[in-house]
Amino acid sequence: MFGSWWSVFANVITPVGLILLLGLLSGVKFIERTCRSICRMKFIISERNLITIRLVTLMAAIAGLALIAESISLNRLGEQKESVTTGHSTPQAEDRWRMKLWLHQRNWWISLLNFGMWLVVSRVSGLVFAYRERLEKAREENKKLEAMAKAR
C-alpha cells in the first residue's frame, strides 16, 4: 500500500506539476489560461462550503506532510544506525537497514522536489496572471494614447 502511494506520487503528481509549470511558463496565452484555471480549481472540504482549498495548495500540503513523515522516518533510522552497524548484528540486518535508509532517502527527495515544485507552480500561476493583466491594461492605454494622437 505505502509503496504504491510513492509510485503515484512520483509517476502522477510530479508530472502533473511539471506540465502545469511548463504550461504556465510557455508564453502561449490559451495554454497559460488553461493551466491557471487548473491551478485555481477548488475542492470543498466542509458541507456548507465554508472551507475550500485550491489544487496547488492541496498538493503542496500533501507533499509537505510527506516530507515531514520521511524526515521523521530518516531520523528514526539514524537512531538505529549504532545498533545495526556495530559488530553485534548480522550482515543481513545491516543490509536491510541500508535498504530502508535508501528507500526513505529516495522518498524524502521525491517529496522535497514535489513540495518545492508545487510552491513554485502556485507562485508562477499568480505572477503570470498579474503579468497578463498588466499587459492588457498597458495595451488599452496604448490604444487610447494612439487614438488621442490621431485626433490631434
Short mmCIF file of C-alpha atoms in Angstrom, two decimals:
data_model
loop_
_atom_site.label_atom_id
_atom_site.label_comp_id
_atom_site.label_asym_id
_atom_site.label_seq_id
_atom_site.Cartn_x
_atom_site.Cartn_y
_atom_site.Cartn_z
CA MET A 1 0.00 0.00 0.00
CA PHE A 2 2.68 2.51 1.04
CA GLY A 3 4.85 1.63 -1.96
CA SER A 4 2.00 2.28 -4.35
CA TRP A 5 1.49 5.71 -2.77
CA TRP A 6 5.05 6.68 -3.68
CA SER A 7 4.52 5.33 -7.19
CA VAL A 8 1.50 7.61 -7.58
CA PHE A 9 3.49 10.46 -6.09
CA ALA A 10 6.42 10.00 -8.47
CA ASN A 11 4.54 8.95 -11.60
CA VAL A 12 1.36 11.08 -11.44
CA ILE A 13 1.63 14.04 -9.08
CA THR A 14 5.12 15.10 -10.15
CA PRO A 15 4.42 15.02 -13.93
CA VAL A 16 1.15 16.93 -13.45
CA GLY A 17 3.03 19.63 -11.56
CA LEU A 18 5.76 19.79 -14.19
CA ILE A 19 3.22 20.01 -17.02
CA LEU A 20 1.37 22.82 -15.23
CA LEU A 21 4.62 24.67 -14.57
CA LEU A 22 5.79 24.34 -18.17
CA GLY A 23 2.34 25.38 -19.40
CA LEU A 24 2.36 28.47 -17.20
CA LEU A 25 5.81 29.41 -18.49
CA SER A 26 5.05 28.61 -22.14
CA GLY A 27 4.14 32.14 -23.18
CA VAL A 28 1.11 30.86 -25.11
CA LYS A 29 -1.93 32.66 -23.77
CA PHE A 30 -4.53 29.89 -24.05
CA ILE A 31 -2.17 27.31 -22.53
CA GLU A 32 -1.38 29.68 -19.66
CA ARG A 33 -5.09 30.31 -19.13
CA THR A 34 -5.86 26.58 -19.11
CA CYS A 35 -3.07 25.82 -16.65
CA ARG A 36 -4.11 28.72 -14.43
CA SER A 37 -7.70 27.50 -14.35
CA ILE A 38 -6.47 24.02 -13.38
CA CYS A 39 -4.29 25.52 -10.66
CA ARG A 40 -7.22 27.53 -9.31
CA MET A 41 -9.54 24.53 -9.10
CA LYS A 42 -11.05 24.42 -5.64
CA PHE A 43 -12.03 21.47 -3.53
CA ILE A 44 -14.78 21.84 -0.96
CA ILE A 45 -13.84 20.29 2.36
CA SER A 46 -16.88 21.11 4.50
CA GLU A 47 -20.59 20.54 3.88
CA ARG A 48 -21.56 24.20 3.93
CA ASN A 49 -18.79 25.34 1.58
CA LEU A 50 -17.03 27.05 4.47
CA ILE A 51 -13.66 25.52 3.75
CA THR A 52 -12.29 25.33 0.22
CA ILE A 53 -8.74 24.61 -0.85
CA ARG A 54 -7.05 25.17 -4.19
CA LEU A 55 -5.42 22.29 -6.07
CA VAL A 56 -1.88 23.67 -5.77
CA THR A 57 -2.32 24.32 -2.06
CA LEU A 58 -3.62 20.79 -1.55
CA MET A 59 -0.72 19.25 -3.48
CA ALA A 60 1.85 21.39 -1.63
CA ALA A 61 0.27 20.39 1.69
CA ILE A 62 0.36 16.69 0.79
CA ALA A 63 3.98 16.98 -0.32
CA GLY A 64 4.85 18.90 2.85
CA LEU A 65 3.25 16.24 5.03
CA ALA A 66 5.10 13.53 3.10
CA LEU A 67 8.35 15.46 3.60
CA ILE A 68 7.73 15.66 7.34
CA ALA A 69 6.85 11.96 7.54
CA GLU A 70 10.00 10.96 5.65
CA SER A 71 12.14 13.26 7.80
CA ILE A 72 10.80 11.52 10.89
CA SER A 73 11.46 8.09 9.33
CA LEU A 74 15.02 9.08 8.45
CA ASN A 75 15.57 10.38 11.96
CA ARG A 76 14.38 7.06 13.42
CA LEU A 77 16.64 5.12 11.06
CA GLY A 78 19.56 7.32 12.11
CA GLU A 79 18.89 6.40 15.72
CA GLN A 80 19.02 2.70 14.77
CA LYS A 81 22.36 3.07 12.99
CA GLU A 82 24.52 2.43 16.04
CA SER A 83 22.75 -0.81 16.94
CA VAL A 84 22.91 -2.10 13.36
CA THR A 85 26.41 -1.06 12.31
CA THR A 86 28.18 -2.27 15.44
CA GLY A 87 29.61 -5.77 15.38
CA HIS A 88 26.61 -7.21 17.26
CA SER A 89 24.30 -7.53 14.24
CA THR A 90 24.28 -9.80 11.21
CA PRO A 91 25.24 -8.63 7.72
CA GLN A 92 21.65 -9.27 6.62
CA ALA A 93 20.34 -6.88 9.27
CA GLU A 94 22.79 -4.22 8.16
CA ASP A 95 21.78 -4.72 4.52
CA ARG A 96 18.11 -4.47 5.45
CA TRP A 97 18.84 -1.25 7.34
CA ARG A 98 20.72 0.19 4.35
CA MET A 99 17.83 -0.72 2.01
CA LYS A 100 15.35 1.04 4.31
CA LEU A 101 17.66 4.04 4.55
CA TRP A 102 17.99 4.26 0.77
CA LEU A 103 14.22 3.93 0.33
CA HIS A 104 13.43 6.69 2.82
CA GLN A 105 16.12 8.96 1.38
CA ARG A 106 14.67 8.49 -2.10
CA ASN A 107 11.16 9.24 -0.82
CA TRP A 108 12.48 12.29 1.05
CA TRP A 109 13.98 13.71 -2.15
CA ILE A 110 10.80 12.98 -4.12
CA SER A 111 8.66 14.75 -1.52
CA LEU A 112 11.10 17.69 -1.33
CA LEU A 113 11.00 18.06 -5.12
CA ASN A 114 7.21 17.96 -5.11
CA PHE A 115 6.87 20.39 -2.22
CA GLY A 116 9.13 22.94 -3.87
CA MET A 117 7.62 22.41 -7.31
CA TRP A 118 4.02 22.90 -6.13
CA LEU A 119 5.04 26.07 -4.26
CA VAL A 120 6.66 27.35 -7.46
CA VAL A 121 3.57 26.41 -9.51
CA SER A 122 1.39 28.34 -7.07
CA ARG A 123 3.60 31.43 -7.23
CA VAL A 124 4.13 31.33 -11.01
CA SER A 125 0.39 30.99 -11.51
CA GLY A 126 -0.19 34.25 -9.65
CA LEU A 127 2.69 36.03 -11.37
CA VAL A 128 1.62 35.04 -14.87
CA PHE A 129 -1.94 36.18 -14.18
CA ALA A 130 -0.74 39.55 -12.82
CA TYR A 131 1.61 39.95 -15.80
CA ARG A 132 -1.16 39.24 -18.30
CA GLU A 133 -3.49 41.74 -16.57
CA ARG A 134 -0.83 44.48 -16.60
CA LEU A 135 -0.06 43.72 -20.23
CA GLU A 136 -3.73 44.07 -21.21
CA LYS A 137 -4.04 47.36 -19.30
CA ALA A 138 -0.90 48.69 -20.98
CA ARG A 139 -2.27 47.74 -24.41
CA GLU A 140 -5.57 49.50 -23.67
CA GLU A 141 -3.74 52.63 -22.52
CA ASN A 142 -1.55 52.48 -25.62
CA LYS A 143 -4.64 52.30 -27.85
CA LYS A 144 -6.16 55.30 -26.04
CA LEU A 145 -2.95 57.30 -26.47
CA GLU A 146 -2.78 56.39 -30.16
CA ALA A 147 -6.39 57.45 -30.63
CA MET A 148 -5.70 60.78 -28.89
CA ALA A 149 -2.61 61.33 -31.06
CA LYS A 150 -4.60 60.67 -34.25
CA ALA A 151 -7.32 63.07 -33.12
CA ARG A 152 -4.85 65.95 -32.91
#
